[in-house]
PDB file of C-alpha atoms in Angstrom:
ATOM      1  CA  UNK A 242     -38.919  16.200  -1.783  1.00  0.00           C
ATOM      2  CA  UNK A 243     -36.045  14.176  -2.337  1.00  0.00           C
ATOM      3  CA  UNK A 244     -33.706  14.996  -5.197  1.00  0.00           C
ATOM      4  CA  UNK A 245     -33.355  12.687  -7.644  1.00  0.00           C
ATOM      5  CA  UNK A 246     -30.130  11.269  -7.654  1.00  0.00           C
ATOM      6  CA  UNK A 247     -30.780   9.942  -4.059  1.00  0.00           C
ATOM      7  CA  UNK A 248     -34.154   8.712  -5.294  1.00  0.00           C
ATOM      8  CA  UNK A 249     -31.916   6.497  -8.171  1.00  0.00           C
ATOM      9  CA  UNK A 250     -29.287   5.531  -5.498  1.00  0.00           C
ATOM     10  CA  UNK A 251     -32.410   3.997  -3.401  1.00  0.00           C
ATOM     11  CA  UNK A 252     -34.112   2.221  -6.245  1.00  0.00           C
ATOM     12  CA  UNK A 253     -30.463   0.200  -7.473  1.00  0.00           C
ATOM     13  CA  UNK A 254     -30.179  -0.365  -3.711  1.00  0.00           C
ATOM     14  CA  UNK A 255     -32.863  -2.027  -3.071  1.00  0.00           C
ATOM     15  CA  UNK A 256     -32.859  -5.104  -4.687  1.00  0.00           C
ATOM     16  CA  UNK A 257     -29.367  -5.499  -2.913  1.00  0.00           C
ATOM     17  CA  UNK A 258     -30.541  -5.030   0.018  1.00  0.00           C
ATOM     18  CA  UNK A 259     -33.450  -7.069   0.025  1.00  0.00           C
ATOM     19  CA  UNK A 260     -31.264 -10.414  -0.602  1.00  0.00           C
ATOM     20  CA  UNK A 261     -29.498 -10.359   2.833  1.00  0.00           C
ATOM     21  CA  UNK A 262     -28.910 -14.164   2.388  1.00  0.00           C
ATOM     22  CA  UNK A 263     -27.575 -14.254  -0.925  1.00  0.00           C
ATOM     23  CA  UNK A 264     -23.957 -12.792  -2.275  1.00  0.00           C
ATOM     24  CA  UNK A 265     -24.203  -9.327  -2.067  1.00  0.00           C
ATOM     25  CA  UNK A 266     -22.651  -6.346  -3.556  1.00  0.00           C
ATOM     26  CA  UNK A 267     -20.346  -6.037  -0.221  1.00  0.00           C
ATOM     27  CA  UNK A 268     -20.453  -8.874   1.675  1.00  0.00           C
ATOM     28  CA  UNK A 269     -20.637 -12.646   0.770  1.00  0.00           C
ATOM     29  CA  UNK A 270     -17.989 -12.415  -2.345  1.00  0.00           C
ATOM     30  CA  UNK A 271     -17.414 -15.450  -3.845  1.00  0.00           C
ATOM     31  CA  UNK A 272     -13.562 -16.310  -5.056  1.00  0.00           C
ATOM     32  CA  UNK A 273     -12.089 -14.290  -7.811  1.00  0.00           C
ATOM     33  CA  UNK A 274     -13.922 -11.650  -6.698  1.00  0.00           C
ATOM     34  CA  UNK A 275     -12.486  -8.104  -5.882  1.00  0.00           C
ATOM     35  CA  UNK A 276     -12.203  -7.303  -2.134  1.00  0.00           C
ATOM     36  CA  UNK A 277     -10.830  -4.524   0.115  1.00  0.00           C
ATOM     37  CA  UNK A 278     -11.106  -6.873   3.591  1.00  0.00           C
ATOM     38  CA  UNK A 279     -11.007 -10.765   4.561  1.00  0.00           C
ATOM     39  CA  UNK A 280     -14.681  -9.949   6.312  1.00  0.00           C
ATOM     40  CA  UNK A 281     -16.375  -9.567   2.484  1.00  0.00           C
ATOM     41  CA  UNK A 282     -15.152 -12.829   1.019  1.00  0.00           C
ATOM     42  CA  UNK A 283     -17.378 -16.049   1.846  1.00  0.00           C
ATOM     43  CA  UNK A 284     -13.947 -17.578   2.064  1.00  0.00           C
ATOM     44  CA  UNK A 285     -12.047 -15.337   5.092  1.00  0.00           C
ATOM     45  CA  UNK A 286      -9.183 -14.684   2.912  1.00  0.00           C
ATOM     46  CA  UNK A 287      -9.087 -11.279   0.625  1.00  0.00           C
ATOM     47  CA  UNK A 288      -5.416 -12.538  -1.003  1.00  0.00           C
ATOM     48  CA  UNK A 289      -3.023 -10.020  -3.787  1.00  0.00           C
ATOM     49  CA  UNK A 290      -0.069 -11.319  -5.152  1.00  0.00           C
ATOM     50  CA  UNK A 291       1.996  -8.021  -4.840  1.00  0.00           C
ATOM     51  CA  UNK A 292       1.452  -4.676  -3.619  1.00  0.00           C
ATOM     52  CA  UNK A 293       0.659  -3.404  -6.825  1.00  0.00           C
ATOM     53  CA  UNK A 294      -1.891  -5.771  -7.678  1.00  0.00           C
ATOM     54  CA  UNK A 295      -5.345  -5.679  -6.742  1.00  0.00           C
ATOM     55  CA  UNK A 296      -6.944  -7.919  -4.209  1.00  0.00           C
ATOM     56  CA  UNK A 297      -9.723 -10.815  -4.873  1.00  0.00           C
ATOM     57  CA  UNK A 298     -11.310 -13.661  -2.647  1.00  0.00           C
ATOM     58  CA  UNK A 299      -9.207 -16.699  -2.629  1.00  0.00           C
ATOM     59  CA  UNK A 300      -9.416 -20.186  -0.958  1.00  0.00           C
ATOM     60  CA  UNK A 301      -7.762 -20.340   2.732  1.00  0.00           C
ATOM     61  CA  UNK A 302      -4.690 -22.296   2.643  1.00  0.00           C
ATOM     62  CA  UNK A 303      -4.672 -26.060   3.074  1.00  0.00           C
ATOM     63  CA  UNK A 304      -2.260 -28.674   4.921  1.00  0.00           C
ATOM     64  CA  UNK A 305       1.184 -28.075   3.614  1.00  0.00           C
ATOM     65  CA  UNK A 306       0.396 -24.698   1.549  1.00  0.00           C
ATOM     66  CA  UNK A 307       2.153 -21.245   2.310  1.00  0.00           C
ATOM     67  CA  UNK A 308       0.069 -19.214   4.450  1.00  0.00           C
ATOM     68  CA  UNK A 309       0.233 -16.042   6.898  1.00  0.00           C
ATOM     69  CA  UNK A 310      -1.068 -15.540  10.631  1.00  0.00           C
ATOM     70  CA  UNK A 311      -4.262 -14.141  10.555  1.00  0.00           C
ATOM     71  CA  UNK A 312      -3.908 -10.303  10.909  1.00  0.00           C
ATOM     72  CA  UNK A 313      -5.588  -7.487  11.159  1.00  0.00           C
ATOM     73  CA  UNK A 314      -4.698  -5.865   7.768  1.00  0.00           C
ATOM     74  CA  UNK A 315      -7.489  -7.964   6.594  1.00  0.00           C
ATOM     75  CA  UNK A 316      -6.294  -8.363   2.876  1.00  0.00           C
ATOM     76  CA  UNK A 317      -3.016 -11.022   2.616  1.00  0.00           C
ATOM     77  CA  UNK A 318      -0.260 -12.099   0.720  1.00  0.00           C
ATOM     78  CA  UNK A 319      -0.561 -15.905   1.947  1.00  0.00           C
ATOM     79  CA  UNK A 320      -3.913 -17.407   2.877  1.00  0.00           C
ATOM     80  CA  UNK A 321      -4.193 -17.893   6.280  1.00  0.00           C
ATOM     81  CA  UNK A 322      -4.985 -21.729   7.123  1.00  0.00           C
ATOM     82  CA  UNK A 323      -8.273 -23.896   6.749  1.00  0.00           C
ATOM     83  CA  UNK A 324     -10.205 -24.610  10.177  1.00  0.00           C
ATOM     84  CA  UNK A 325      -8.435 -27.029  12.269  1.00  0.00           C
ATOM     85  CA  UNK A 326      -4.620 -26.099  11.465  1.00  0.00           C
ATOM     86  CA  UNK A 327      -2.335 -23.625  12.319  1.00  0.00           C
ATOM     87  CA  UNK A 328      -0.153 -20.975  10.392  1.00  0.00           C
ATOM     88  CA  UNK A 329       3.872 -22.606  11.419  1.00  0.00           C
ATOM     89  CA  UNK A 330       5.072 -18.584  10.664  1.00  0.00           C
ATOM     90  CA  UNK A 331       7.475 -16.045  12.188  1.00  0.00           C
ATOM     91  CA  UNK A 332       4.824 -14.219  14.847  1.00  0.00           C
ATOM     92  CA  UNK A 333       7.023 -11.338  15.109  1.00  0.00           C
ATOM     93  CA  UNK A 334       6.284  -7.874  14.466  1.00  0.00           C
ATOM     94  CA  UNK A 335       9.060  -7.411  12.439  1.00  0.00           C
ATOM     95  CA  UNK A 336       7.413 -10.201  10.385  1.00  0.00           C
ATOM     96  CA  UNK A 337       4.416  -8.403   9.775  1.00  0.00           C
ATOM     97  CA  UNK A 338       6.460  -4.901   8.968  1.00  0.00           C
ATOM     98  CA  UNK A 339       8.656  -6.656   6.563  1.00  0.00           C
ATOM     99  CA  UNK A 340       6.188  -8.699   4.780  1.00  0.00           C
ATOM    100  CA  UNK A 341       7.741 -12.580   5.666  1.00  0.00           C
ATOM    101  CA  UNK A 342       5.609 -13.597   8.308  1.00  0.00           C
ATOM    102  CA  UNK A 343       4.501 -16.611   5.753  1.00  0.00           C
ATOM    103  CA  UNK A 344       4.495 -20.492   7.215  1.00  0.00           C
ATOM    104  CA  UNK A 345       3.510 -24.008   6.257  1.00  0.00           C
ATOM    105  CA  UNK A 346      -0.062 -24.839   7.612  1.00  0.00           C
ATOM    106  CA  UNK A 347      -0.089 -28.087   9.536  1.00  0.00           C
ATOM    107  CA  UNK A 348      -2.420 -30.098  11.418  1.00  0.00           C
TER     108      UNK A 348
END
């Protein structure tokens, strides 16, 4: 017999996980939405604005826009770039410690 609580957890579950395709609960987040890694936004890009604040999904960077290398943090201060350009940034380590690893994206 399963206790009830799990029985609850399964039935608000299920819907979610039924809808595979569609934006999820997790995975698929559409821009604006909260985010704890790059992988759950539709986008690539879970951006903050400060340490402090809390992350959402936000458009990858364009030609010309601030941006950062991609990383495996997985949540960013700068976008990294659009498909087809690269992130112009300090590559360093010491860029990535001290937080000013950000660029110019360009074709």
């Amino acid at each position: 017999v399963l206790p009830a609580c799990l029985l609850l957890a399964l039935l608000l579950l299920a819907p979610a996980l039924s809808a595979q395709n569609e934006r999820g609960l997790v995975v698929n987040l559409e821009i604006g939405e909260l985010c704890l890694q790059s992988i759950q936004c539709k986008s690539g890009c879970c951006h903050r604005v400060n340490g402090l604040s809390l992350a959402r999904c936000a458009p990858k960077a364009a030609e010309f826009q601030e941006c950062s290398p991609k990383s495996i943090y997985g949540v960013y201060y700068k976008c990294p770039c659009e498909r087809g350009l690269t992130c112009d940034a300090d590559k360093t380590i010491v860029g990535s410690i001290t937080n000013s690893n950000f660029g110019a994206c360009k074709d």
